[in-house]
Structures are given as C-alpha cells and as structure tokens.
Tab-separated table of C-alpha atoms and ligand atoms in Angstrom:
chain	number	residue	atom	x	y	z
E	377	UNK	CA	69.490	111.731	103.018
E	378	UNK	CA	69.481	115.434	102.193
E	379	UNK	CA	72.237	117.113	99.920
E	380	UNK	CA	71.558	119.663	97.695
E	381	UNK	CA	73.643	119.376	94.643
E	382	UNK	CA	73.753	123.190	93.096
E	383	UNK	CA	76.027	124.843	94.293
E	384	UNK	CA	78.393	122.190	93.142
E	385	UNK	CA	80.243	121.218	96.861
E	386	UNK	CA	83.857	121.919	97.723
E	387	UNK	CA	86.031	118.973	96.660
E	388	UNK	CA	87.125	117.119	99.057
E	389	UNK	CA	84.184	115.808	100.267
E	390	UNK	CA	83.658	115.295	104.245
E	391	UNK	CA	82.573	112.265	105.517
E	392	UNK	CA	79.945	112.101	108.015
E	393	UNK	CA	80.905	108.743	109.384
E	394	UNK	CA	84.975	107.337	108.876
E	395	UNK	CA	83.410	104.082	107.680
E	396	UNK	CA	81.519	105.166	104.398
E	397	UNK	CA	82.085	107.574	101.459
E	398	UNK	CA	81.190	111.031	102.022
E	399	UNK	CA	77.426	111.227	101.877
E	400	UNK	CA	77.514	113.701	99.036
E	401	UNK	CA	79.373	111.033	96.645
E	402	UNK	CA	76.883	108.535	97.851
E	403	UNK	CA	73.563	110.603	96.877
E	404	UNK	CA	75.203	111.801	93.647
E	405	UNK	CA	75.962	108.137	92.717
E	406	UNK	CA	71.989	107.312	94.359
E	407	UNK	CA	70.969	110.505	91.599
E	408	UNK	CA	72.730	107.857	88.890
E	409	UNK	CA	74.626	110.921	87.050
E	410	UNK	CA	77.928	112.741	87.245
E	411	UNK	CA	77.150	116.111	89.155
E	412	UNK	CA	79.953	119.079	89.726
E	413	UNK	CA	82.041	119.712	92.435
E	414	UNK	CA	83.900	123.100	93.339
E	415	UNK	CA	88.320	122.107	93.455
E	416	UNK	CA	90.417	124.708	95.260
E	417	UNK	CA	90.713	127.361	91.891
E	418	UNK	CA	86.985	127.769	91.585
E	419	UNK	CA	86.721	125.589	88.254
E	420	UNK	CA	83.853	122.853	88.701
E	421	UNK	CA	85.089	119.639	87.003
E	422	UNK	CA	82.765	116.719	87.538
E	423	UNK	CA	82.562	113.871	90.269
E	424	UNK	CA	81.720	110.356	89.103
E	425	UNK	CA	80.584	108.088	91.342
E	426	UNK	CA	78.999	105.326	89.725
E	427	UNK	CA	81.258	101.812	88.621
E	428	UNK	CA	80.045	101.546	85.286
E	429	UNK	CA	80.273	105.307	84.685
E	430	UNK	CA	83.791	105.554	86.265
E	431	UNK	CA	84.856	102.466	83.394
E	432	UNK	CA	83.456	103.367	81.208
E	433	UNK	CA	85.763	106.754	81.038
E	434	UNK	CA	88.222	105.206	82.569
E	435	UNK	CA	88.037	102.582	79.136
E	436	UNK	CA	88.130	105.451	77.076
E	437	UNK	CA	91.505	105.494	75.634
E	438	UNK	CA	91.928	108.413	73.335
E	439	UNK	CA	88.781	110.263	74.719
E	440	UNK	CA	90.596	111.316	77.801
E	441	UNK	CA	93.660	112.804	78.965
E	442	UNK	CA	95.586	112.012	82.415
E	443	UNK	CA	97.740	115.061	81.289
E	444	UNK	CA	98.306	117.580	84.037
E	445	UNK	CA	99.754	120.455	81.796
E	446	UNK	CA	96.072	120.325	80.081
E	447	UNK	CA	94.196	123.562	81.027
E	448	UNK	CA	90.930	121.387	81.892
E	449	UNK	CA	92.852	119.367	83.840
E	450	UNK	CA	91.392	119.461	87.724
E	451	UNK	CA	94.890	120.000	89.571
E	452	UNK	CA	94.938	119.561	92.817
E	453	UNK	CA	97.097	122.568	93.189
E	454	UNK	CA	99.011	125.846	91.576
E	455	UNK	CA	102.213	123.482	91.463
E	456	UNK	CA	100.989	120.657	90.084
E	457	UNK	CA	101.568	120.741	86.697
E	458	UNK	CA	105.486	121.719	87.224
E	459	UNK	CA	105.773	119.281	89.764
E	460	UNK	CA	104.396	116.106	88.092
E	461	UNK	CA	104.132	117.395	84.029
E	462	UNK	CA	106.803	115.290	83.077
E	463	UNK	CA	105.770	112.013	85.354
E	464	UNK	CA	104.488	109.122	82.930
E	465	UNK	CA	101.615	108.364	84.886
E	466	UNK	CA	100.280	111.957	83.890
E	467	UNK	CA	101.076	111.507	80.145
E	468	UNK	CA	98.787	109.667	77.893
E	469	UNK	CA	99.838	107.009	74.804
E	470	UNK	CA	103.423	106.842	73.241
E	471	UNK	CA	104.596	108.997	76.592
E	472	UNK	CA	102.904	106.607	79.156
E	473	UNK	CA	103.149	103.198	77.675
E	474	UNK	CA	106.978	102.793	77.067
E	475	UNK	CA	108.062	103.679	80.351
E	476	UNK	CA	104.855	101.425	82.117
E	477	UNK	CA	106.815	98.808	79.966
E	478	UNK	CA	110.326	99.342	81.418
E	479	UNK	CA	108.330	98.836	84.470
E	480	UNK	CA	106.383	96.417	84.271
E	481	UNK	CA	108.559	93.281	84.598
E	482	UNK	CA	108.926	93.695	88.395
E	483	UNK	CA	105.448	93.597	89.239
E	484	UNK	CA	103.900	90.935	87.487
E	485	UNK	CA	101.944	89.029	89.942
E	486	UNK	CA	104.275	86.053	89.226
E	487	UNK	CA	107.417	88.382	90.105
E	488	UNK	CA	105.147	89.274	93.724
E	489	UNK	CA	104.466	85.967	94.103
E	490	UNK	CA	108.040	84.501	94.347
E	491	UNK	CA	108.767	87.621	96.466
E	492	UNK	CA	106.247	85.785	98.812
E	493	UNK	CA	108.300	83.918	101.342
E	494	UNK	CA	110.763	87.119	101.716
E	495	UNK	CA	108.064	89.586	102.468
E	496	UNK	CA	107.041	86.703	105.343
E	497	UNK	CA	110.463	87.089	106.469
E	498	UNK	CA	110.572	90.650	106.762
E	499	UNK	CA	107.386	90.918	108.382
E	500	UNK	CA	108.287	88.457	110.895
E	501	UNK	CA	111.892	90.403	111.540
E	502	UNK	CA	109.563	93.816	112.339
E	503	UNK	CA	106.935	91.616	114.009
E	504	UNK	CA	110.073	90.633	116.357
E	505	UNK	CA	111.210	94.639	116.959
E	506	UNK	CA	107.756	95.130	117.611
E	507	UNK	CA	107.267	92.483	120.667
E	508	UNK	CA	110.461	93.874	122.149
E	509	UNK	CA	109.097	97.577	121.933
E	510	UNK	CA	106.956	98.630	125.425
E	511	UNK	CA	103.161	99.322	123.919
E	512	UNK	CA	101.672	101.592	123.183
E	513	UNK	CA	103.225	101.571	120.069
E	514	UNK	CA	102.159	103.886	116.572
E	515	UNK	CA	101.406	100.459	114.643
E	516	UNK	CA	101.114	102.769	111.548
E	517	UNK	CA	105.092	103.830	111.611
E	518	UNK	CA	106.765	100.440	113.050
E	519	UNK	CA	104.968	98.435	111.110
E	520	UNK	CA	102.154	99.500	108.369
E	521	UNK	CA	104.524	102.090	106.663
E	522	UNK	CA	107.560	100.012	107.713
E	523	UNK	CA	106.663	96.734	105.818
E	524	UNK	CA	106.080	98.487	102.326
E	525	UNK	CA	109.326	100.389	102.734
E	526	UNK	CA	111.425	97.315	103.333
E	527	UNK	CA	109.522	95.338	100.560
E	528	UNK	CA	109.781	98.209	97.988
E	529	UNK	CA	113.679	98.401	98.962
E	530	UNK	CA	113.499	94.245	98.261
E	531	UNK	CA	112.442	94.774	94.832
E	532	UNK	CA	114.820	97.695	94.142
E	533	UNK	CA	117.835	96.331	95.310
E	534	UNK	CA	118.500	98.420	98.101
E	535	UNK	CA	120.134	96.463	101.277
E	536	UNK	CA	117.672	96.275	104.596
E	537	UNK	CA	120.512	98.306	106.417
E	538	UNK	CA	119.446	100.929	104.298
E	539	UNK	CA	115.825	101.197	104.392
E	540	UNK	CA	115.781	102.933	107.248
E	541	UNK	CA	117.193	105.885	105.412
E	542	UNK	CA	113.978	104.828	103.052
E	543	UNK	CA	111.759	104.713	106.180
E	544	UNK	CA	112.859	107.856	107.301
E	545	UNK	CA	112.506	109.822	104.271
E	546	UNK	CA	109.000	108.383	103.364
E	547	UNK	CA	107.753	109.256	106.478
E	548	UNK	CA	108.785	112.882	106.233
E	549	UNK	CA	107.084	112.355	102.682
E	550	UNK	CA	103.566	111.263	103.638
E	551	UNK	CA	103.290	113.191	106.961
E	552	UNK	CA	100.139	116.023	106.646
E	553	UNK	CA	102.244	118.052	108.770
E	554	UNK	CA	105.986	118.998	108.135
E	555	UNK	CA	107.038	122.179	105.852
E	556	UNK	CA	107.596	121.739	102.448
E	557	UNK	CA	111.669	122.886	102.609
E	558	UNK	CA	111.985	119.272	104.760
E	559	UNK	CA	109.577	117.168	101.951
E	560	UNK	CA	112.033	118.581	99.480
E	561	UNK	CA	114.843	117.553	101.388
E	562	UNK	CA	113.519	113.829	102.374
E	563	UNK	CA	112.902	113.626	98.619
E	564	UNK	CA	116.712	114.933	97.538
E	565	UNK	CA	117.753	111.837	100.723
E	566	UNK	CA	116.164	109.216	98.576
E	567	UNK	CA	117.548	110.472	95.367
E	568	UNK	CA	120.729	110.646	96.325
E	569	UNK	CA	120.633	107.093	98.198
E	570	UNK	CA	119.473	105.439	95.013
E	571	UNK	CA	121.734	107.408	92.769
E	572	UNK	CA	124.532	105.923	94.634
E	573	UNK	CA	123.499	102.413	94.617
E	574	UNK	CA	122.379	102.779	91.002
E	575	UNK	CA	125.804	103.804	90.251
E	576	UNK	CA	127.359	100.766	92.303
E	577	UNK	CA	125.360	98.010	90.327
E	578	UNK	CA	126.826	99.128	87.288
E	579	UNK	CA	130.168	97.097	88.555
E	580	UNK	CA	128.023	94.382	90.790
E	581	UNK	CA	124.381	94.143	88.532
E	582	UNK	CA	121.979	91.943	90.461
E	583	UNK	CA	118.085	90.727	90.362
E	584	UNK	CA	116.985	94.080	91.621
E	585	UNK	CA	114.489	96.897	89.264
E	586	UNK	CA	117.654	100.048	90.482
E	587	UNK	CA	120.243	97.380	88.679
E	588	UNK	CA	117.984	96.443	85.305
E	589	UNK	CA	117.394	100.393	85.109
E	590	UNK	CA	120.854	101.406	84.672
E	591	UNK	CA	122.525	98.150	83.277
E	592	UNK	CA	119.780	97.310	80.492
E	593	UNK	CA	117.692	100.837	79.639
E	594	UNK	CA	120.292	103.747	80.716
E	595	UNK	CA	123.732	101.969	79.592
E	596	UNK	CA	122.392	99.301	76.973
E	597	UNK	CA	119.176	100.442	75.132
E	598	UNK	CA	119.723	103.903	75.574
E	599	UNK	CA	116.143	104.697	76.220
E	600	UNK	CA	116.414	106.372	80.233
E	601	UNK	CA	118.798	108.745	80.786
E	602	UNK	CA	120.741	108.006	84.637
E	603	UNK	CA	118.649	110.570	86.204
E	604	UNK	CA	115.177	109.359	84.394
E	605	UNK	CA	116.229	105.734	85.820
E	606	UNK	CA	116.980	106.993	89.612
E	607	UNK	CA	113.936	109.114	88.849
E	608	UNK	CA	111.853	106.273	88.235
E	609	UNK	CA	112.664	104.336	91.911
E	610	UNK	CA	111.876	107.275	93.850
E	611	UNK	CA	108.416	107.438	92.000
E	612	UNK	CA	107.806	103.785	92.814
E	613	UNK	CA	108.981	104.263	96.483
E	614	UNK	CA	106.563	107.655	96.766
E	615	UNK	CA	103.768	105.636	94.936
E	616	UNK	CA	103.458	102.636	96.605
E	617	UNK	CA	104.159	103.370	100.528
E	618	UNK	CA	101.661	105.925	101.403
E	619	UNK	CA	98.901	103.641	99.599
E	620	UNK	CA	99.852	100.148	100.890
E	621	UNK	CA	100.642	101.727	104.463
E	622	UNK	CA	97.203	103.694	104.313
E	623	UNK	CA	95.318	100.266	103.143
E	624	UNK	CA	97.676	97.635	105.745
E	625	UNK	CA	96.724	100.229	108.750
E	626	UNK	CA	93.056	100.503	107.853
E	627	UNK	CA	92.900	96.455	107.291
E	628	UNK	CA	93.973	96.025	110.486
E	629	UNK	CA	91.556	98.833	111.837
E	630	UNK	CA	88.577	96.678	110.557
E	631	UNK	CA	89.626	93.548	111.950
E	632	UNK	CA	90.165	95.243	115.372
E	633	UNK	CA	86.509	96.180	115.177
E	634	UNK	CA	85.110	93.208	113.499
E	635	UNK	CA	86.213	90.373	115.457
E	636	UNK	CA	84.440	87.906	113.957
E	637	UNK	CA	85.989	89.060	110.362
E	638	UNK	CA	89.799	88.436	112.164
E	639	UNK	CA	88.330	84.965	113.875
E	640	UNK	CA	87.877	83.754	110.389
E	641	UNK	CA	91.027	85.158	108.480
E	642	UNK	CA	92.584	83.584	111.046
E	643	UNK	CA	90.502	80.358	111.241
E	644	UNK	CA	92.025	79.623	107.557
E	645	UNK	CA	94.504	82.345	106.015
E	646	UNK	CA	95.419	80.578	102.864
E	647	UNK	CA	91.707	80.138	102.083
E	648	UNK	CA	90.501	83.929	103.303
E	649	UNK	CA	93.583	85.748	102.860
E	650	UNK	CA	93.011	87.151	99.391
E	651	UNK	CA	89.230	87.139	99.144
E	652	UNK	CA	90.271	89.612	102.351
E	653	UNK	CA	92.409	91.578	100.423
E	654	UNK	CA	89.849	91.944	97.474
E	655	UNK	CA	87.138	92.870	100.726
E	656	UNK	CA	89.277	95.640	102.440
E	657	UNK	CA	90.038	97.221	99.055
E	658	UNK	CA	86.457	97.294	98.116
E	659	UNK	CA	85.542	98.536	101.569
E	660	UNK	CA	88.646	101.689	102.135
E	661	UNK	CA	88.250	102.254	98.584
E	662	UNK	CA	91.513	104.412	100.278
E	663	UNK	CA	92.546	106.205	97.109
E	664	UNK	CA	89.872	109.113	97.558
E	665	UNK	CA	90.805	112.421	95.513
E	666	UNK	CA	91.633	110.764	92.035
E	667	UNK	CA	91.796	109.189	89.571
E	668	UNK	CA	91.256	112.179	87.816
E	669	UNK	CA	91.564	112.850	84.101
E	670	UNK	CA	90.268	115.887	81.227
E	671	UNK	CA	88.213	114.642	78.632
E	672	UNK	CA	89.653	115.391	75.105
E	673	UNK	CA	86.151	114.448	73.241
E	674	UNK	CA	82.881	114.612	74.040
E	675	UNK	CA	80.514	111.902	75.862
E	676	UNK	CA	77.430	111.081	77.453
E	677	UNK	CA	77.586	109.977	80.690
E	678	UNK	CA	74.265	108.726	82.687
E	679	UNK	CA	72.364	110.889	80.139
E	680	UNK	CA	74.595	113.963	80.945
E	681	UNK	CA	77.475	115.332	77.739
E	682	UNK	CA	80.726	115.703	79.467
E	683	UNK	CA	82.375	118.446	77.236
E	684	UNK	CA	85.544	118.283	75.741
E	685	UNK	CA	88.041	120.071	77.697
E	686	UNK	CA	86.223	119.119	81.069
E	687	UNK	CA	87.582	117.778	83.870
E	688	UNK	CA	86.326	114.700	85.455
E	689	UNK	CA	87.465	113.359	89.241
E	690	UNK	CA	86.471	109.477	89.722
E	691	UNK	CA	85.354	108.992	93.431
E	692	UNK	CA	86.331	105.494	94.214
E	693	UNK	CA	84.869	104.733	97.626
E	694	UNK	CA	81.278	105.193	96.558
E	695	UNK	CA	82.126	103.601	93.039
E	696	UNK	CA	83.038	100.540	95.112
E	697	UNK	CA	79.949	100.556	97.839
E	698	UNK	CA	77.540	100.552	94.238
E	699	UNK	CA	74.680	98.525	95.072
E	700	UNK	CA	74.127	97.559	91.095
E	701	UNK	CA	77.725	96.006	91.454
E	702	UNK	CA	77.991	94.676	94.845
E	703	UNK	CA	75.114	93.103	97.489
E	704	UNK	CA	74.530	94.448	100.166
E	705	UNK	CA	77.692	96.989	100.004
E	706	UNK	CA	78.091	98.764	103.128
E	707	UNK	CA	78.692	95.693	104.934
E	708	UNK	CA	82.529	94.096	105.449
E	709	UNK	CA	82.457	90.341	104.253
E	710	UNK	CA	85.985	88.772	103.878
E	711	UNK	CA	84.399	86.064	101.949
E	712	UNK	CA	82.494	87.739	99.028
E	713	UNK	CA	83.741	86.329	95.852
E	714	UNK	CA	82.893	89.225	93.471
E	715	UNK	CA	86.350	90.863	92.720
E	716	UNK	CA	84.727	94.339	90.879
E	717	UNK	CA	86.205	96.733	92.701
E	718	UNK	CA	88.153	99.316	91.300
E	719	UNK	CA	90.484	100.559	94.433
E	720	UNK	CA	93.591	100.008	92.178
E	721	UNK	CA	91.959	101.993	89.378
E	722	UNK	CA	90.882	100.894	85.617
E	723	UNK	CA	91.957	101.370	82.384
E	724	UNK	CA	95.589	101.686	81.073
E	725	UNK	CA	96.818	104.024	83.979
E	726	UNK	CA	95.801	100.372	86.370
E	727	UNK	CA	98.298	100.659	89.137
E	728	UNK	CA	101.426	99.075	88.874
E	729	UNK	CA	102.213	97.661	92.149
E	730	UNK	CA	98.986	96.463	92.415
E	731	UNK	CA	100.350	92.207	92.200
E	732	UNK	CA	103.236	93.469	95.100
E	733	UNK	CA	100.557	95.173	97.496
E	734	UNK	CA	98.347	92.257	97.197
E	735	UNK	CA	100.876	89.594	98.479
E	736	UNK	CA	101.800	92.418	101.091
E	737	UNK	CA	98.536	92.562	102.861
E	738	UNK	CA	97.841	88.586	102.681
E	739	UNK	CA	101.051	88.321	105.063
E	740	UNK	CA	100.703	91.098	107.142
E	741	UNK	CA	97.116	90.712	108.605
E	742	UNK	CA	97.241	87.087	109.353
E	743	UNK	CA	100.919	86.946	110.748
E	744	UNK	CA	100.015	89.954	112.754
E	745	UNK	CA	97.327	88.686	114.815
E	746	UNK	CA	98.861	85.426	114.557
E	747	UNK	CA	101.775	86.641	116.621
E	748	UNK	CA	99.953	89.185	119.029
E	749	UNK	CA	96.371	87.745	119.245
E	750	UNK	CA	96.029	90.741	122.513
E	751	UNK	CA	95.816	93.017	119.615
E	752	UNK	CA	93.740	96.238	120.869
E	753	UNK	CA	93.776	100.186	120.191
E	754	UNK	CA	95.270	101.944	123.036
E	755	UNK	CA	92.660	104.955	122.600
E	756	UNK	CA	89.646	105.035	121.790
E	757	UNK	CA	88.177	104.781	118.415
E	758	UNK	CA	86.617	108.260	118.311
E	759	UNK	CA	90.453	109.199	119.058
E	760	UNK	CA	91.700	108.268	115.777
E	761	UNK	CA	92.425	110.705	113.239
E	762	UNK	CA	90.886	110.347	109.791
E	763	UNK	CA	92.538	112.353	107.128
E	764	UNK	CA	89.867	113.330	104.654
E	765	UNK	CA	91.392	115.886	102.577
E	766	UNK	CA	94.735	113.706	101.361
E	767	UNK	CA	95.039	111.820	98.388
E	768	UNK	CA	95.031	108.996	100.329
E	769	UNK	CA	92.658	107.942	102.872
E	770	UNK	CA	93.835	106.572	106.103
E	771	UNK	CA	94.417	107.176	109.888
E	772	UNK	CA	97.583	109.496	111.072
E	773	UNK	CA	98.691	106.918	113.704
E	774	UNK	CA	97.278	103.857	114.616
E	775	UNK	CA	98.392	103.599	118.588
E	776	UNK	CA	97.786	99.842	119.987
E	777	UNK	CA	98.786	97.924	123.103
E	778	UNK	CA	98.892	93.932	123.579
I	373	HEM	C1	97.137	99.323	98.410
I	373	HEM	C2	98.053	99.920	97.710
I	373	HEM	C3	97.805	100.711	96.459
I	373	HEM	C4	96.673	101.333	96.020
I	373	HEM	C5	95.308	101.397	96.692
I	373	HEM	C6	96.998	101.948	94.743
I	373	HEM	C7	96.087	102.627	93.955
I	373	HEM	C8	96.344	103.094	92.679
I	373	HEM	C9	95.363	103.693	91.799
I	373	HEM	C10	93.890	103.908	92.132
I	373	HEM	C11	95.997	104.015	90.639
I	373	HEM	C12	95.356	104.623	89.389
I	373	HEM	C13	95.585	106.117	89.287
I	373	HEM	C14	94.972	106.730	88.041
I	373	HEM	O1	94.340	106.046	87.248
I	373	HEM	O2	95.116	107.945	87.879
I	373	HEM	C15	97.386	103.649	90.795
I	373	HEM	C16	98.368	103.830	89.858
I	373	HEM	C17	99.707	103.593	90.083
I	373	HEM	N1	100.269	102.924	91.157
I	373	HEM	FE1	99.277	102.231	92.754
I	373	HEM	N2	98.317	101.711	94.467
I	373	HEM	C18	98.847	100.948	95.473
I	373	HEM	C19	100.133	100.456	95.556
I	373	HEM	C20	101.148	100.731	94.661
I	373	HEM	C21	102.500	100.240	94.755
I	373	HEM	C22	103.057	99.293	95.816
I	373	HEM	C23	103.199	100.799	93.736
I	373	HEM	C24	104.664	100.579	93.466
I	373	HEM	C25	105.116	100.063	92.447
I	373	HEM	C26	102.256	101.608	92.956
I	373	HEM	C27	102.567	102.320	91.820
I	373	HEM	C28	101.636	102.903	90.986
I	373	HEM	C29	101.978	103.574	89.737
I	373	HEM	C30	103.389	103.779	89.184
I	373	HEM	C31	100.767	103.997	89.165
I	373	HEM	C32	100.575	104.728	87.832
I	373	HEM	C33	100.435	103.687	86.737
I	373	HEM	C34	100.260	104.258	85.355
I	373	HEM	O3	99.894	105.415	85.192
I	373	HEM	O4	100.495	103.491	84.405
I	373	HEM	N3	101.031	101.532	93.560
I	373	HEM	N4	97.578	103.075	92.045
C-alpha cells in the first residue's frame, strides 16, 4: 500500500473498499504511531489508530478533555461548540459523571436484559407490517431505524402510538440530506412530545427513564431542572437511533453477503447471537469520525509527544481490524471469542446504551431471517450508498425483496 503521510490528509478519510477502514487509517496504524490529519478549519489534530494507543488516551482521565468549548478541541464544525457545549458527554469530571449517574440506572445490562422479551415483541409486531408491505421495501426505515425508535420509546415511557411521531422526527434527524430549518424543527417535535408526557407522569409516574426524570431528580432531589430532564430524553433518542440503526442495517448487510455467517446464527441463535453482536461491532467499527478529545497534558504516544492543547481523533474501525489484538482481522467470524473491540468506545465517556443495543441486535438478526429466510437486496451491491463523511457509518437505504 502507498500513502504518503505529509501533508497530513483531509479528515474524513475515504475508503477504498465499503468493507475496510480507509486505507490511510490502516497504514498509519501499520506505521505504529499517531500521524496528523487536516479537519475542515485547517488545524491538524492527530488520528490514532492503534487499540492500545487509542486506551491508553482514552484511560487517561485527567490528561484529556472531551470538552468542545476547548480551543484545541477538533470540532467537527463552526457550530459545534454552541450546539453541544453544555451536553454532558462533552464535559469532563464533576460535569460528566453526575448526570451519567442519573442515567445510568436504565441501561444496566440487567435493566436490557428484562427488556428482552418486549423488544422480541416489538420486533415481531414490525416484522408483521413488514410481510404485509409489497417489496421492495427500504429495510433501513421500516425496520433498522424503526426497531431502536420503538425500543428507546419502551424505556422512556412513551406509548407505541406515539413513536411514530419519534420515527418521524428521527428520521428527519439522521437523514444526510434535508435543510437544517426542518432538523431544527424535527428536534423542537420531539421536545415538545416528551415535554408533554414528562409533564403527564407527574400525576400517573410509571417504570419509564421520562417519569424517574421529573418525579425523582427535577421535583424531588432538585438536581435537573424540567427542561435539563426533557433535555436529557431527546439526547438519548438522538444518541442511540442513528448508531443502533447504522449497526442493525449493516449486520444484516453482512449476513446477506456471507451466507454461511447467517446459516450458522441461525443454526443456533442463543449460542451465536452475542458472540455475533461482539463480531459485527468489531467488523463496522460504525462510529467513524470520533471519539475525539484535546489533551490537557502532555504524553508519549508510540514514541511520538502529543502536546498539551492538541487535539486527538480516535479512528475506531482500524483500531478494531489491529492485527496485535485480533487474528486474522479483516475476516467476519461470528464465533471469535475475543471481545476487545472498542466500537462502543473506552474510558469513562463508554457509551451508555451500549447493554440496550446489544440485546437489540441479538433479536433482530435472527428473528429477521427467521421470518423471511428469501431475504435478498433488491439492487445490486455496488448500488448501495455508503456514507463516509457522517459520524456514523452506514448505508442510506437498505432496499430488499423476499
Ligand atoms: C450500536 C449502537 C451504538 C454504538 C456503536 C455507540 C457508540 C458509542 C461510542 C463509540 C461512544 C463513545 C463516544 C466518546 O467517547 O466520545 C458512545 C457514547 C454514548 N452513547 Fe452510544 N452507541 C450506540 C448506542 C447507543 C444507545 C442505544 C444510546 C442510548 C441510550 C447511546 C447513548 C450514548 C451516550 C449518552 C454516550 C455518551 C456517554 C458519556 O459521555 O458518558 N448509545 N456511544
């Protein structure tokens, strides 16, 4: 492979082939150092690309900042740092870790796990609007982004007769193309929605996170004020459905074209489901453009000092193909036991949902082809649309016929 690393490439990467990191990220992890890239302001923060060099910094609590308002921070735009400055996930210590905490209840893996036999249910209910639809059908809107939003509306509290108001508003949130001035008003949708049934569960409280926010933290503890709490449950909508949509469309991508990989899910799904999960993490690596953080000390890194005041932007997919971590990495083996991979992130900023979007997958894939074993694309593979440039990896529509 040939890549010349000065100048430091535009960030984003391209990849030469929709199946493996962007060869740059591969020969910079190959080079075993961090190397710069050029973001959209000209500034050159640095890419890492190797496992053990994106934990280590990733383990450095108090050594780097996920603060957005920092000047070294590598924003992925003008707006960023109004838009998301006062977002937890982009503050570090006493600012970050209380709030995580409010969260954190409804999405231990024991809270996912009971949701288990309800997220069957659901998936079965749009498995059943599905069949009745005439193919070809966008697989990626009725039922990849569908199955998150219903699930995410399960653990809010929000009835199923209203998640299509969630569906609808989520999609106009993750789609690449739509002006802004109908983003913001999707967003203000949701808000309002949640608002109002936040406001209703102060009379009827139930099981559900919207409830505990305003009964326990805004009305008893004091600690969120009623627009922090409705805040908070837009945030979780807008940060789990693009991802697990993204990762259930490209799981079922994979299986489509590895046959033999679906024959065996399928051959035993309580014994492959999660090692399949773990392998189709691993292998999207779908979170693409972060995490990104600016370093508040200095540190060597693969013999190279990171300054203070530097940015740094962790490249996940070639992280996760690292042949020091995993064998033979660029191939897709739902068995492989090793669970190193880092898709959901490391360190204290871990992703929350993480527990919820596990249990998600393990029922969708298996029920899926369980139910319509005709399964195919309805165009051709070289058809699909990649989207390289997002946040999140994934295809823009996922059109298949049974
Ligand atoms: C397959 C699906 C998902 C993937 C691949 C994913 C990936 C990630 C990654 C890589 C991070 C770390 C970001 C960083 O360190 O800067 C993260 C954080 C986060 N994720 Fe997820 N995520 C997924 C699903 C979800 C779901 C369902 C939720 C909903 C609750 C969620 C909520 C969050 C939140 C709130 C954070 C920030 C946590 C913090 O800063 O403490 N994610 N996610």
């Amino acid at each position: 492979m040939t890549v010349s690393f000065e100048p430091a490439p535009a960030f984003p990467l391209k990849r030469g082939c929709p199946f493996s990191p962007p060869e740059d990220a591969t020969a910079f992890r190959e080079s075993g150092r961090p190397h710069r890239v050029t973001i959209w302001d000209g500034s050159t923060p640095w890419l890492i690309t190797r496992h053990d060099h994106i934990q280590q910094l990733l383990g450095a609590v108090g050594m780097i900042s996920a603060d957005v308002t920092d000047p070294g921070f590598p924003n992925t735009s003008d707006a960023q740092p109004a838009v998301e400055g006062n977002i937890f996930f982009r503050k570090d210590g006493t600012e970050h870790l209380p709030v995580r905490r409010i969260l954190n209840p409804d999405f231990t893996a024991k809270r996912s796990e009971a949701l288990r036999p309800r997220i069957a249910e659901l998936t079965d209910r749009l498995l059943d609007d599905l069949l009745a639809m005439d193919g070809p059908v966008d697989l990626f809107e009725h039922f990849a982004l569908a199955l998150p939003t219903v699930v995410i509306c399960e653990v809010l509290g929000v009835p199923y007769e209203d998640s299509t108001t969630v569906h609808e508003s989520s999609k106009k949130m993750v789609q690449l193309a739509i002006a802004q001035d109908e983003k913001v008003a999707a967003h203000r949708a949701l808000h309002e929605l949640l608002a109002r049934h936040m406001e209703a569960k102060r009379s009827r409280p139930d099981n559900g996170l919207l409830s505990r926010l305003v009964n326990t933290h805004v009305d008893d503890k004091g600690d969120l004020t009623f627009e922090e709490a409705v805040g908070l449950g837009v945030l979780v909508i807008g940060a789990g459905h693009e991802t697990t949509a993204n990762m259930i469309a490209l799981g079922i991508l994979a299986l489509l074209r590895e046959p033999s990989q679906r024959d065996l899910l399928l051959s035993d799904p309580v014994a492959y489901s999660s090692t399949a999960v773990e392998e189709m993490m691993r292998y999207w690596s779908m979170v693409q453009t972060e995490p990104r953080r600016v370093l508040t000390e200095d540190i060597e890194v693969g013999g190279v000092l990171l300054k203070a005041g530097e940015g740094i932007i962790c490249n996940l997919p070639a992280a996760n193909r690292d042949p020091l971590v995993f064998a033979d990495p660029e191939r897709l083996d739902i068995t492989r036991r090793e669970r190193k991979h880092i898709g959901f992130g490391y360190g204290v900023h871990q992703c929350l949902g993480q527990n919820l979007s596990r249990v998600e997958m393990q029922v969708a894939w298996p029920k899926l082809f369980e139910r319509i074993p005709g399964l195919r694309l309805a165009v051709d593979e070289s058809e699909l649309h990649f989207h390289d440039d997002a946040l999140t990896y994934g295809v823009e529509t996922l059109p298949v016929t049974w």
